[in-house]
Coordinates of N, CA and C and ligand atoms in Angstrom, one line a residue:
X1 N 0.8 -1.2 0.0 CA 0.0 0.0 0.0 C 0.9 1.3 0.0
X2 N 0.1 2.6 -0.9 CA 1.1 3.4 -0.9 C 0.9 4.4 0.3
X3 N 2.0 4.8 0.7 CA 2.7 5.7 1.7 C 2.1 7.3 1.7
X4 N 1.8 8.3 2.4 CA 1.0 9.2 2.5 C 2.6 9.8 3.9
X5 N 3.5 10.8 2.7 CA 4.7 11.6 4.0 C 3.8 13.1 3.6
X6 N 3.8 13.3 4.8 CA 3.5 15.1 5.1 C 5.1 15.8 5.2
X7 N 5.3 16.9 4.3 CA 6.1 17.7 4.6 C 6.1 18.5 5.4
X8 N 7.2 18.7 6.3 CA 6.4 19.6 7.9 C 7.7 20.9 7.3
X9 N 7.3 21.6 6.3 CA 7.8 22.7 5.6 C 7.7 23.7 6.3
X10 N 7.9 23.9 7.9 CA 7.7 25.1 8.9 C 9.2 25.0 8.9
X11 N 9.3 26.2 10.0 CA 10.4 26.7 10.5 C 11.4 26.4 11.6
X12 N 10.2 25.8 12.7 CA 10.5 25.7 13.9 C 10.4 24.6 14.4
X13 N 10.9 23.6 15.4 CA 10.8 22.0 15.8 C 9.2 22.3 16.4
X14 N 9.1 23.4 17.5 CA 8.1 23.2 18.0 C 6.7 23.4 17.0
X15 N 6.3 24.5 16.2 CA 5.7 24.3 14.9 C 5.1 23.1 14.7
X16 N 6.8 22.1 13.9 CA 6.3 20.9 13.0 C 5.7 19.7 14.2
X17 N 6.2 19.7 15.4 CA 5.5 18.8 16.0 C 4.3 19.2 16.7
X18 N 3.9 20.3 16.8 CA 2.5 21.1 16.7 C 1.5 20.4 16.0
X19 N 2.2 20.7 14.4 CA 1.8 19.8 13.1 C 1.7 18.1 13.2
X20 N 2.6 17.9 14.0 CA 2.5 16.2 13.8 C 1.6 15.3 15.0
X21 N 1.6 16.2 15.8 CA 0.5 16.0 17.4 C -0.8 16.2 16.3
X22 N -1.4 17.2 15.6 CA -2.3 17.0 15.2 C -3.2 16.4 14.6
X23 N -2.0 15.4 14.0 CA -2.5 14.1 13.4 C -1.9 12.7 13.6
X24 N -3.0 12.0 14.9 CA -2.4 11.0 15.7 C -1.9 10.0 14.4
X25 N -2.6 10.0 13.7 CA -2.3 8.7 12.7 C -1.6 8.9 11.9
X26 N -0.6 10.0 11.4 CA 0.3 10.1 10.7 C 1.6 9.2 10.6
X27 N 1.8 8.6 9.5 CA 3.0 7.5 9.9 C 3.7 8.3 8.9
X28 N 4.1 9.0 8.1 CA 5.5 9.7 7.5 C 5.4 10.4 7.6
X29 N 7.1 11.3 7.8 CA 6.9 12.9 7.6 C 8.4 13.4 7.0
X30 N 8.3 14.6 6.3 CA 9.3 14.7 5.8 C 9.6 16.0 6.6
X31 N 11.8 16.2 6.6 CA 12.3 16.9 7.0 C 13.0 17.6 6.2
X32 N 13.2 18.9 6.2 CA 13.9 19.1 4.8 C 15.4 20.1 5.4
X33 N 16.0 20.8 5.0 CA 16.9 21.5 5.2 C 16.7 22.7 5.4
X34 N 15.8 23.1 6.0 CA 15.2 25.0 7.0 C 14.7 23.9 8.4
X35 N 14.2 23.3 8.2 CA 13.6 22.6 9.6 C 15.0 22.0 10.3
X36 N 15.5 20.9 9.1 CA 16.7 20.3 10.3 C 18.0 21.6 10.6
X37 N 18.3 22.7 9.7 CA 19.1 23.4 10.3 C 18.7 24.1 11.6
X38 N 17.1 24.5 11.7 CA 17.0 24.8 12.7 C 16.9 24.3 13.9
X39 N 16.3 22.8 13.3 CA 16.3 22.0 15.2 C 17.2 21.0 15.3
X40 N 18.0 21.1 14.1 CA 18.9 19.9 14.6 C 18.0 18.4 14.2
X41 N 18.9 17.7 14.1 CA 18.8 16.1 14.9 C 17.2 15.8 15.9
X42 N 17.5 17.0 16.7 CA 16.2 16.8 17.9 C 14.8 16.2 17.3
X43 N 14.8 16.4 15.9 CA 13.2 16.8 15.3 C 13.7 15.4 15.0
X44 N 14.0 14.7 14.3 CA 14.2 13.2 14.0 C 13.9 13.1 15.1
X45 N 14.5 12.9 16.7 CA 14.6 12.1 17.3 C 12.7 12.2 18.2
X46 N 12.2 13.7 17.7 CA 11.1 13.5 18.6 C 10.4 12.8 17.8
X47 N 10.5 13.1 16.4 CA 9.4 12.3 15.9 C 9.1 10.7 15.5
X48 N 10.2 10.1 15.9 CA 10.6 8.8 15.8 C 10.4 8.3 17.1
X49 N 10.0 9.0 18.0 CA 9.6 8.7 19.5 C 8.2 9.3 19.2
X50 N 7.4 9.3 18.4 CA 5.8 9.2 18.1 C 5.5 8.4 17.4
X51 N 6.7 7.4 17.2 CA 6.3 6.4 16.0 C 6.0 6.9 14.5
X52 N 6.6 8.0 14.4 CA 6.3 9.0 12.7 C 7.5 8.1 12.3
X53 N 7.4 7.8 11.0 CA 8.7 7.4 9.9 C 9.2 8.5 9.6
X54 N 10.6 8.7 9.3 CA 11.1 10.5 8.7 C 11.6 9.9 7.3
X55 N 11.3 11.2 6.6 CA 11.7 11.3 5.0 C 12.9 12.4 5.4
X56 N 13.9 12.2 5.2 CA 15.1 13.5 5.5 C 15.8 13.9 4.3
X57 N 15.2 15.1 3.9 CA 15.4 15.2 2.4 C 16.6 16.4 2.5
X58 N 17.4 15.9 2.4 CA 18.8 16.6 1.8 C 19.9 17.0 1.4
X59 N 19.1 15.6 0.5 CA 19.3 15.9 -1.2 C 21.2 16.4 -1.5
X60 N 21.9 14.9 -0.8 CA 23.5 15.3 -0.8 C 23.7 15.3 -1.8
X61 N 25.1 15.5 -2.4 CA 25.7 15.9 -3.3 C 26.9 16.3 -3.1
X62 N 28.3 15.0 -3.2 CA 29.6 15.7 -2.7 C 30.1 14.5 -2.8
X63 N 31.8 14.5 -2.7 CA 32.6 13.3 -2.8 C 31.9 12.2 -1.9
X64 N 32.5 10.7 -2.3 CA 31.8 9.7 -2.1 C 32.0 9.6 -0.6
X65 N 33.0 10.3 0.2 CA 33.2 9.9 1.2 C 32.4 10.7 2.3
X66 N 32.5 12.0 1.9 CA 31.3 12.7 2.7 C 30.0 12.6 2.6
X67 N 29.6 11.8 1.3 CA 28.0 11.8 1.4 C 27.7 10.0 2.5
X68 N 29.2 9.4 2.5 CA 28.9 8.1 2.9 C 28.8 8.4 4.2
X69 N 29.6 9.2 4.9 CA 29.2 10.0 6.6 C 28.1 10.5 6.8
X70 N 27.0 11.0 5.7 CA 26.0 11.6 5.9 C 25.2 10.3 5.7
X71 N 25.2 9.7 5.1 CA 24.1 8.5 4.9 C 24.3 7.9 6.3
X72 N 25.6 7.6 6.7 CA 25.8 6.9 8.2 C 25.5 7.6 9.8
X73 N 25.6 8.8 9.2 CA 25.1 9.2 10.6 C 23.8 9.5 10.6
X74 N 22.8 9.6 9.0 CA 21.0 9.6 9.0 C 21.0 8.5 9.5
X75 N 21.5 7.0 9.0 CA 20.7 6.1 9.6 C 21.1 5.7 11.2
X76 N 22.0 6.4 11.7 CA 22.1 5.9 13.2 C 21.6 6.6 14.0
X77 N 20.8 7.6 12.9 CA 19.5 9.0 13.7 C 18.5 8.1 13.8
X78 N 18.3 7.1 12.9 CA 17.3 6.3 12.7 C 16.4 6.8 11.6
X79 N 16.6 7.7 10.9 CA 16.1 8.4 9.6 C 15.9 7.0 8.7
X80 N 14.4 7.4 7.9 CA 13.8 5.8 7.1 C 14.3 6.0 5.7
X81 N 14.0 7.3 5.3 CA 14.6 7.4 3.7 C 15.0 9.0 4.0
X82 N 15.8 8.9 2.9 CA 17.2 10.1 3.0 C 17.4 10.1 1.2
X83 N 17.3 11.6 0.7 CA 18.1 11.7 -0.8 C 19.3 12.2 -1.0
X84 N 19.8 11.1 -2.3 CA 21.0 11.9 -2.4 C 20.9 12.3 -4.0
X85 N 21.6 13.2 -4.9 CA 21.4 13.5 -6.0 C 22.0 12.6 -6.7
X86 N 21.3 11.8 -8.0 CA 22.4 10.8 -9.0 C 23.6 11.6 -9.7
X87 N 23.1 12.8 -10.1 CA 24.4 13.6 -10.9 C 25.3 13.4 -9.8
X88 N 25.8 13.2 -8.7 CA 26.7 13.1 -8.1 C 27.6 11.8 -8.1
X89 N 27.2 10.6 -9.2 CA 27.9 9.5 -10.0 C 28.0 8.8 -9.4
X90 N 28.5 7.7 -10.1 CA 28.4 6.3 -9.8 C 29.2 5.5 -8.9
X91 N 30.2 6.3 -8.5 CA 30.6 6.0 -7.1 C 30.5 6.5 -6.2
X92 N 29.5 8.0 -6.2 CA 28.8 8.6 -4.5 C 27.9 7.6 -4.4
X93 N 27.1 7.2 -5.5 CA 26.1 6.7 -5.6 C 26.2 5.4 -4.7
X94 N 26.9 4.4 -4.8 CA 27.8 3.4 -4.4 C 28.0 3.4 -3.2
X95 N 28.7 4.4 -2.6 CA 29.4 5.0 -1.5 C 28.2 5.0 -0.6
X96 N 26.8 5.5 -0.8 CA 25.9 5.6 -0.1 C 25.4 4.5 -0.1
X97 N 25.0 3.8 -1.4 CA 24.2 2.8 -0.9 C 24.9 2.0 0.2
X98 N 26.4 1.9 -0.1 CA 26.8 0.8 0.8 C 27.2 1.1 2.7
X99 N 26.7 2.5 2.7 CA 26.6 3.3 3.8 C 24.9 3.1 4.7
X100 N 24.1 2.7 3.7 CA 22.6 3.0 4.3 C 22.6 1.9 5.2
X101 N 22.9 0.9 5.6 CA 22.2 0.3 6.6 C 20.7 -0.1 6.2
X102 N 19.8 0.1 6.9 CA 18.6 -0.2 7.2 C 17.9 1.1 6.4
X103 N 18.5 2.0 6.6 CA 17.6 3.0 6.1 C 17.8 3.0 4.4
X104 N 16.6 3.7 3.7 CA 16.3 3.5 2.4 C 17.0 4.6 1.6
X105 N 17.1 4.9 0.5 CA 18.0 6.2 -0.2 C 16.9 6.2 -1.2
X106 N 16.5 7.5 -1.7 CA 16.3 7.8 -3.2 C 16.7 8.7 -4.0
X107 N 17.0 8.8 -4.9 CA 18.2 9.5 -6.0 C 16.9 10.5 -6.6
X108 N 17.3 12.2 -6.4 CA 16.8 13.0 -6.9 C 17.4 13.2 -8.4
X109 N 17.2 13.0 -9.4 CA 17.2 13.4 -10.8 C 17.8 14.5 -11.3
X110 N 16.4 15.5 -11.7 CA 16.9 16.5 -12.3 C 16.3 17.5 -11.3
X111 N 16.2 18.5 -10.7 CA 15.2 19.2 -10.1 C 14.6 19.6 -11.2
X112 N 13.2 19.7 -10.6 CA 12.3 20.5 -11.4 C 11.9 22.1 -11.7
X113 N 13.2 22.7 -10.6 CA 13.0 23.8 -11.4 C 14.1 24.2 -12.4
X114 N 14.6 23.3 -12.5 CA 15.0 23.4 -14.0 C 14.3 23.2 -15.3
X115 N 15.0 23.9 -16.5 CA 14.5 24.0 -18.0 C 15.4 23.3 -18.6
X116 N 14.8 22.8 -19.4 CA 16.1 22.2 -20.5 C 17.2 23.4 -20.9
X117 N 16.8 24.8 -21.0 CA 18.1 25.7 -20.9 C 18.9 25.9 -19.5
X118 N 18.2 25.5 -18.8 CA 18.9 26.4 -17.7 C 20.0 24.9 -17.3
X119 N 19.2 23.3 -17.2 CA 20.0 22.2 -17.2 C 21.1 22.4 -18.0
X120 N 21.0 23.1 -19.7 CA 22.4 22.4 -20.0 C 23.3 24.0 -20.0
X121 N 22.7 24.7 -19.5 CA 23.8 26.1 -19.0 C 24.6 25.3 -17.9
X122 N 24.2 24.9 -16.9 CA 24.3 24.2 -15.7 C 25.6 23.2 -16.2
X123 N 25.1 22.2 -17.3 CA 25.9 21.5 -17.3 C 27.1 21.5 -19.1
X124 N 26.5 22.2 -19.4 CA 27.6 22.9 -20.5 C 27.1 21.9 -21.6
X125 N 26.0 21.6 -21.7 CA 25.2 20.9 -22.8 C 25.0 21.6 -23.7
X126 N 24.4 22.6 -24.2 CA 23.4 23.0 -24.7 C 22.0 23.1 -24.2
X127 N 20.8 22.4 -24.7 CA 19.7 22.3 -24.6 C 19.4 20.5 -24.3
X128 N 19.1 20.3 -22.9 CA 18.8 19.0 -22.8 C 17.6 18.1 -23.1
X129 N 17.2 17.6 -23.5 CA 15.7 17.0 -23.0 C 16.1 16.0 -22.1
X130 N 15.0 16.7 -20.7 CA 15.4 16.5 -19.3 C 14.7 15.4 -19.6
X131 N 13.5 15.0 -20.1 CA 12.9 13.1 -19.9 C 13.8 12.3 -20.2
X132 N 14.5 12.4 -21.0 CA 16.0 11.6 -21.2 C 16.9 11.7 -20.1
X133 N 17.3 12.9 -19.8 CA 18.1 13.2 -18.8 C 17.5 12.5 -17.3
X134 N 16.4 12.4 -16.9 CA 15.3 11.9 -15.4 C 15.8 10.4 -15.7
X135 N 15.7 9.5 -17.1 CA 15.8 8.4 -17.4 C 17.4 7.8 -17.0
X136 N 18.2 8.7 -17.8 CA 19.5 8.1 -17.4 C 20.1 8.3 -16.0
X137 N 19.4 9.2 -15.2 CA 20.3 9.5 -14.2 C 19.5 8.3 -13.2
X138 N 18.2 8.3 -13.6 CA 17.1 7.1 -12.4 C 18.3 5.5 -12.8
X139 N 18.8 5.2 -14.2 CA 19.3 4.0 -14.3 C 20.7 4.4 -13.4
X140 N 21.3 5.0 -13.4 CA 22.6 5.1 -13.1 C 22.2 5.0 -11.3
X141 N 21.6 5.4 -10.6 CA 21.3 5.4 -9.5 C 20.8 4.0 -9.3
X142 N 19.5 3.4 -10.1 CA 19.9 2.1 -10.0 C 20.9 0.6 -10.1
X143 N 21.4 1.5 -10.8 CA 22.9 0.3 -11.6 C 23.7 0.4 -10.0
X144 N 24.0 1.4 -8.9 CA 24.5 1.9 -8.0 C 24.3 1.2 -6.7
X145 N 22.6 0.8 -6.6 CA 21.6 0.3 -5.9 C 20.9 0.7 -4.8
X146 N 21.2 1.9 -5.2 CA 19.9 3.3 -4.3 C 18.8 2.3 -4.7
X147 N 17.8 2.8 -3.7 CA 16.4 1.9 -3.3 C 15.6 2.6 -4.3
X148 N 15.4 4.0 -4.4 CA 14.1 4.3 -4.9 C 14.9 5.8 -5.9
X149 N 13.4 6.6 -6.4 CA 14.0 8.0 -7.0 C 12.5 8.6 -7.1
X150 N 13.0 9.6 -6.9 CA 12.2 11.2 -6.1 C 11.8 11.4 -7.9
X151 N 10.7 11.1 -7.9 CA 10.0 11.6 -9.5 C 9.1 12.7 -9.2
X152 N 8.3 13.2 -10.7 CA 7.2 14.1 -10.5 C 6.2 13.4 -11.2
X153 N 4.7 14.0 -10.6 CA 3.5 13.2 -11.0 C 3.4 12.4 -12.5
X154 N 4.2 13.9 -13.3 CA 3.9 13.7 -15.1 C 5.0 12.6 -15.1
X155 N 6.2 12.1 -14.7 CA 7.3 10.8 -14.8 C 6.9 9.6 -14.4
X156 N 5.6 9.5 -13.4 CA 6.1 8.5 -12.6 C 6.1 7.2 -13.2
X157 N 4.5 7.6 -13.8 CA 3.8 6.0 -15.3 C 5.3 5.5 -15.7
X158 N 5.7 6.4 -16.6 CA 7.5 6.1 -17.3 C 8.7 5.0 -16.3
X159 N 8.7 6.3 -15.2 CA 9.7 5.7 -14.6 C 9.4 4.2 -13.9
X160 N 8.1 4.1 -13.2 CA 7.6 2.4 -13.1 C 8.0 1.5 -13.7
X161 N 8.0 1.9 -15.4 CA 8.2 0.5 -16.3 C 9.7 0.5 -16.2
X162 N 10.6 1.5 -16.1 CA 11.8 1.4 -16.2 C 13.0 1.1 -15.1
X163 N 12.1 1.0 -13.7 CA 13.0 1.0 -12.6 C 12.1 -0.7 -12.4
X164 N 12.6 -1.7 -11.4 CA 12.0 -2.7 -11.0 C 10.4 -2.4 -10.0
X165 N 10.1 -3.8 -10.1 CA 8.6 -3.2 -9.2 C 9.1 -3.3 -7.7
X166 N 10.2 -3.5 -7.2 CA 10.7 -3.4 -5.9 C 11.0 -1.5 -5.6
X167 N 11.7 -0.8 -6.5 CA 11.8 0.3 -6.1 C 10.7 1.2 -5.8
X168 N 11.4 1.9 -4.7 CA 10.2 3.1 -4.2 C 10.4 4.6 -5.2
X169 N 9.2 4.7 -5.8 CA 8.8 6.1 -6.5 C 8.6 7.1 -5.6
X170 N 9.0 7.9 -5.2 CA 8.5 9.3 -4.0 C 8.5 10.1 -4.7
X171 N 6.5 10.6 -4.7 CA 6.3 11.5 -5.7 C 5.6 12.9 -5.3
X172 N 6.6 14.1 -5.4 CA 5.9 15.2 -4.7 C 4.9 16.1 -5.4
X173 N 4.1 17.1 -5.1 CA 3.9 17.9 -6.6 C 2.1 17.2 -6.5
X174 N 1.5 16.5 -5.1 CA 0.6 16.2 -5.1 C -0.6 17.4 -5.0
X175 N -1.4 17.2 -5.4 CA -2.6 18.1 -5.1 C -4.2 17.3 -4.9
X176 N -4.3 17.1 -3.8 CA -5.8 16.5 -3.7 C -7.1 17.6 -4.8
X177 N -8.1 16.8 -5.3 CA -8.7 17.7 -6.4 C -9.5 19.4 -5.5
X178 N -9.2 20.2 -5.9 CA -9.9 21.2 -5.4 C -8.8 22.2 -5.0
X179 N -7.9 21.7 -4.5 CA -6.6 22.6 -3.4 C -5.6 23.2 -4.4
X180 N -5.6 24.0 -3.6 CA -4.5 25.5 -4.3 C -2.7 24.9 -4.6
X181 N -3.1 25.1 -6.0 CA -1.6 24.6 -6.7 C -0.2 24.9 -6.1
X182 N -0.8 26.7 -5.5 CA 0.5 27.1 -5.1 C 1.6 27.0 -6.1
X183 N 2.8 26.9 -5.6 CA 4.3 27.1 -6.8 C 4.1 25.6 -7.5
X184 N 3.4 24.7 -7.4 CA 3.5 23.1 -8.1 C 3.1 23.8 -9.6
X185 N 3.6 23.3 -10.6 CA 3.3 23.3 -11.6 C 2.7 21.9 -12.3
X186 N 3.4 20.7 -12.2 CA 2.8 19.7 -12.5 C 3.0 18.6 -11.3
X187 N 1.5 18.9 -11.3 CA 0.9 18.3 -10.0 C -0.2 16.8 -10.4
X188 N -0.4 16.3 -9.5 CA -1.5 14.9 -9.8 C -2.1 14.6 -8.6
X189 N -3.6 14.3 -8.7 CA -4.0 14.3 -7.6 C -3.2 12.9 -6.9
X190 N -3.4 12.7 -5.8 CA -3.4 11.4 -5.0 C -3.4 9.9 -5.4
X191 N -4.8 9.8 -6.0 CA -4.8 8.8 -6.6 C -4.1 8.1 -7.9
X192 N -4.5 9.3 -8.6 CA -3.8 9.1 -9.6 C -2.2 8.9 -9.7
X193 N -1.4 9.4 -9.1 CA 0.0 9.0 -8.9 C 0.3 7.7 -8.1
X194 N -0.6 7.2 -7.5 CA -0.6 6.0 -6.8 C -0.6 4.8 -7.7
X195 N -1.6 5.4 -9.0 CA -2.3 4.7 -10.0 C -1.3 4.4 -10.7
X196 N -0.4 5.4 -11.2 CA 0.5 5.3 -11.9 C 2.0 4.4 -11.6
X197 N 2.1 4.2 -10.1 CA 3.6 3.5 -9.6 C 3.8 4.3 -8.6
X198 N 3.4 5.3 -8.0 CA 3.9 5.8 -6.7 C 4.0 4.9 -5.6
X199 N 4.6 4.7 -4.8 CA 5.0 3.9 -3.0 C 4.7 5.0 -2.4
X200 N 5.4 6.0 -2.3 CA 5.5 7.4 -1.2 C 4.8 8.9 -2.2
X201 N 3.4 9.5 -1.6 CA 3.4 10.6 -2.4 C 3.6 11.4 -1.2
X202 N 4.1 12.6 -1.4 CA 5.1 14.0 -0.6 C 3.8 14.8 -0.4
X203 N 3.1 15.3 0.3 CA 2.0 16.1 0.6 C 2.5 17.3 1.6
X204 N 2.8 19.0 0.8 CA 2.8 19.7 2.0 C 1.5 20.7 2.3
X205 N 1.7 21.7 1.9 CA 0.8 22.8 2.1 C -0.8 22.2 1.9
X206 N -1.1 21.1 1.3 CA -2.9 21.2 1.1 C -3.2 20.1 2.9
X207 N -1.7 20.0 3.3 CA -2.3 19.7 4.6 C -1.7 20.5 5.4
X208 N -0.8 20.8 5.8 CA -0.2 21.9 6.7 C -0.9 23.2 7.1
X209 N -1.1 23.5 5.7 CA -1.7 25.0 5.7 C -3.8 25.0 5.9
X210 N -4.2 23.9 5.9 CA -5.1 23.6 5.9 C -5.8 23.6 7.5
X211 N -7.3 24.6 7.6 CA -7.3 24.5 9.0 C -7.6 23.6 10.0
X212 N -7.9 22.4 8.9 CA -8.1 21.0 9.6 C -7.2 20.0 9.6
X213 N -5.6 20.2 9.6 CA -4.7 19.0 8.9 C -5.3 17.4 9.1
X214 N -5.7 17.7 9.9 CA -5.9 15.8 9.8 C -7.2 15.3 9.6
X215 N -8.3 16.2 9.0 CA -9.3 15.9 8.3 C -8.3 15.6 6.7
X216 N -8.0 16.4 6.2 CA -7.1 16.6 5.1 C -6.4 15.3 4.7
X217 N -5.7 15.1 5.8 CA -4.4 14.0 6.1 C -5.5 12.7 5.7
X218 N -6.0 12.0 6.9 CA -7.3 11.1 6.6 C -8.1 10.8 5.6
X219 N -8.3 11.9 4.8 CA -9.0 11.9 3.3 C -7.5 11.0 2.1
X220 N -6.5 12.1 2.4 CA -6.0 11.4 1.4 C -5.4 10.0 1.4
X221 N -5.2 9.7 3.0 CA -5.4 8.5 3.1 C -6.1 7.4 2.8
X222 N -7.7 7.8 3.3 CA -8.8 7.0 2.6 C -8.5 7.1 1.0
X223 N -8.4 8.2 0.0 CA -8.5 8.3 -1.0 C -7.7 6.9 -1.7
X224 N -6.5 6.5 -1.4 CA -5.2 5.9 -1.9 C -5.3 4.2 -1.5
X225 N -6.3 4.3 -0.4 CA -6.2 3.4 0.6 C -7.2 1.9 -0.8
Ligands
LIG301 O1 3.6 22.1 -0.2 P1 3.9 21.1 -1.2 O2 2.9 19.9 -1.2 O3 4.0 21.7 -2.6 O4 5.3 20.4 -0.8 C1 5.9 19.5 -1.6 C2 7.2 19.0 -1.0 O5 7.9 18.2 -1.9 C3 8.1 20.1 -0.5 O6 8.7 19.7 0.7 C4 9.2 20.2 -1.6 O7 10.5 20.5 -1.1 C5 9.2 18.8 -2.1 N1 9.5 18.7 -3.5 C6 8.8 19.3 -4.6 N2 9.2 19.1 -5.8 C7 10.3 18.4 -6.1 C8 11.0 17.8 -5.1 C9 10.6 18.0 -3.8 O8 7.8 19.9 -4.3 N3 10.7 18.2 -7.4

């Protein structure tokens, strides 16, 4: 069954666990890099003492040996899945998997706020076409044996047929039908990304910012369920 992580995209430890008290049944939540710089470690450790799973998203990128200390010290946080970037090649890639332990990895791609110009400015291409580029970098991360990769709603159908049915798809960019797009541009409801090969879909603001989160939270649960 697929996975339902709330992004707790606040500022403050107290905040996100404000956020996560409010919804007893919440089993994921993701961490990102404004939350853990501010609370530290602490926020893993409370929320894994409520029985929340943590998503710890970020998203390394550096010699094989530093990203292998960071994968080792997430999972002796006890952190469940953790990203690292594939453009960071085939032996960080390596480096990490063989660092994870228990805990899961998924290989972020291309970000999506890139353009095919702005990608090959970036990388001295020219003009990429990034669906090619999402494809090679998802295989190279699997050749590597990262567990899963951080897709978007419009990838996921694709990437399903091309990664094994063991890998986890974590797909953000969700919008339950009705809720404010906000910065998403290509977005899919709930279901439908489930429908498609999602494991983990990423849900922030249509529950966070919502005055009922765990009416919200519960729906999309039922919805997927
Ligand atoms: O609030 P919203 O539902 O848009 O939050 C989506 C979450 O997924 C955010 O935490 C954001 O960092 C993350 N994300 C994303 N798009 C990506 C990768 C990650 O929105 N391509």
């Amino acid at each position: 069954m697929a996975e339902v992580i709330v992004a707790l995209d606040v500022a403050t430890e107290l905040e996100a666990l404000h956020l996560a008290d409010s919804m007893p049944s919440l089993g994921w939540a993701k961490v990102g890099p404004t939350l853990f710089l501010r609370s530290g470690p602490a926020i893993v450790r409370e929320l894994k003492s409520r029985g929340v799973q943590v998503f710890l998203d970020l998203k390394w990128h550096d010699i094989p040996h530093q990203v292998a200390g960071a994968v080792a010290a997430a999972e002796e946080l006890d952190v469940d899945l953790a990203t690292v970037h594939a453009a960071g090649g085939i032996e960080m890639l390596r480096a990490a998997a063989a660092a994870s332990g228990f805990m899961r990895l998924a290989a972020v791609s291309v970000l999506t706020s890139h353009t095919p110009e702005s990608y090959g400015e970036a990388t001295g291409r020219g003009t990429v076409d990034l669906d090619e580029e999402v494809s090679r970098l998802a295989k190279l991360a699997m050749a590597a044996g990262v567990h899963g990769v951080v897709t978007s709603p419009r990838e996921v159908g694709a990437m399903r047929s091309l990664v094994g049915a063991e890998t986890w798809l974590v797909v953000p960019g969700i919008r339950p039908a009705g809720s404010d797009m906000g910065d998403q541009r290509r977005t899919a409801d709930p279901r439908a990304a489930v429908e498609a090969g999602a494991t983990h879909i990423v849900v922030g603001r249509p529950i966070t910012r919502s005055e009922q989160p765990e009416a919200v939270y519960n729906q999309i649960c039922a919805e997927i369920a």
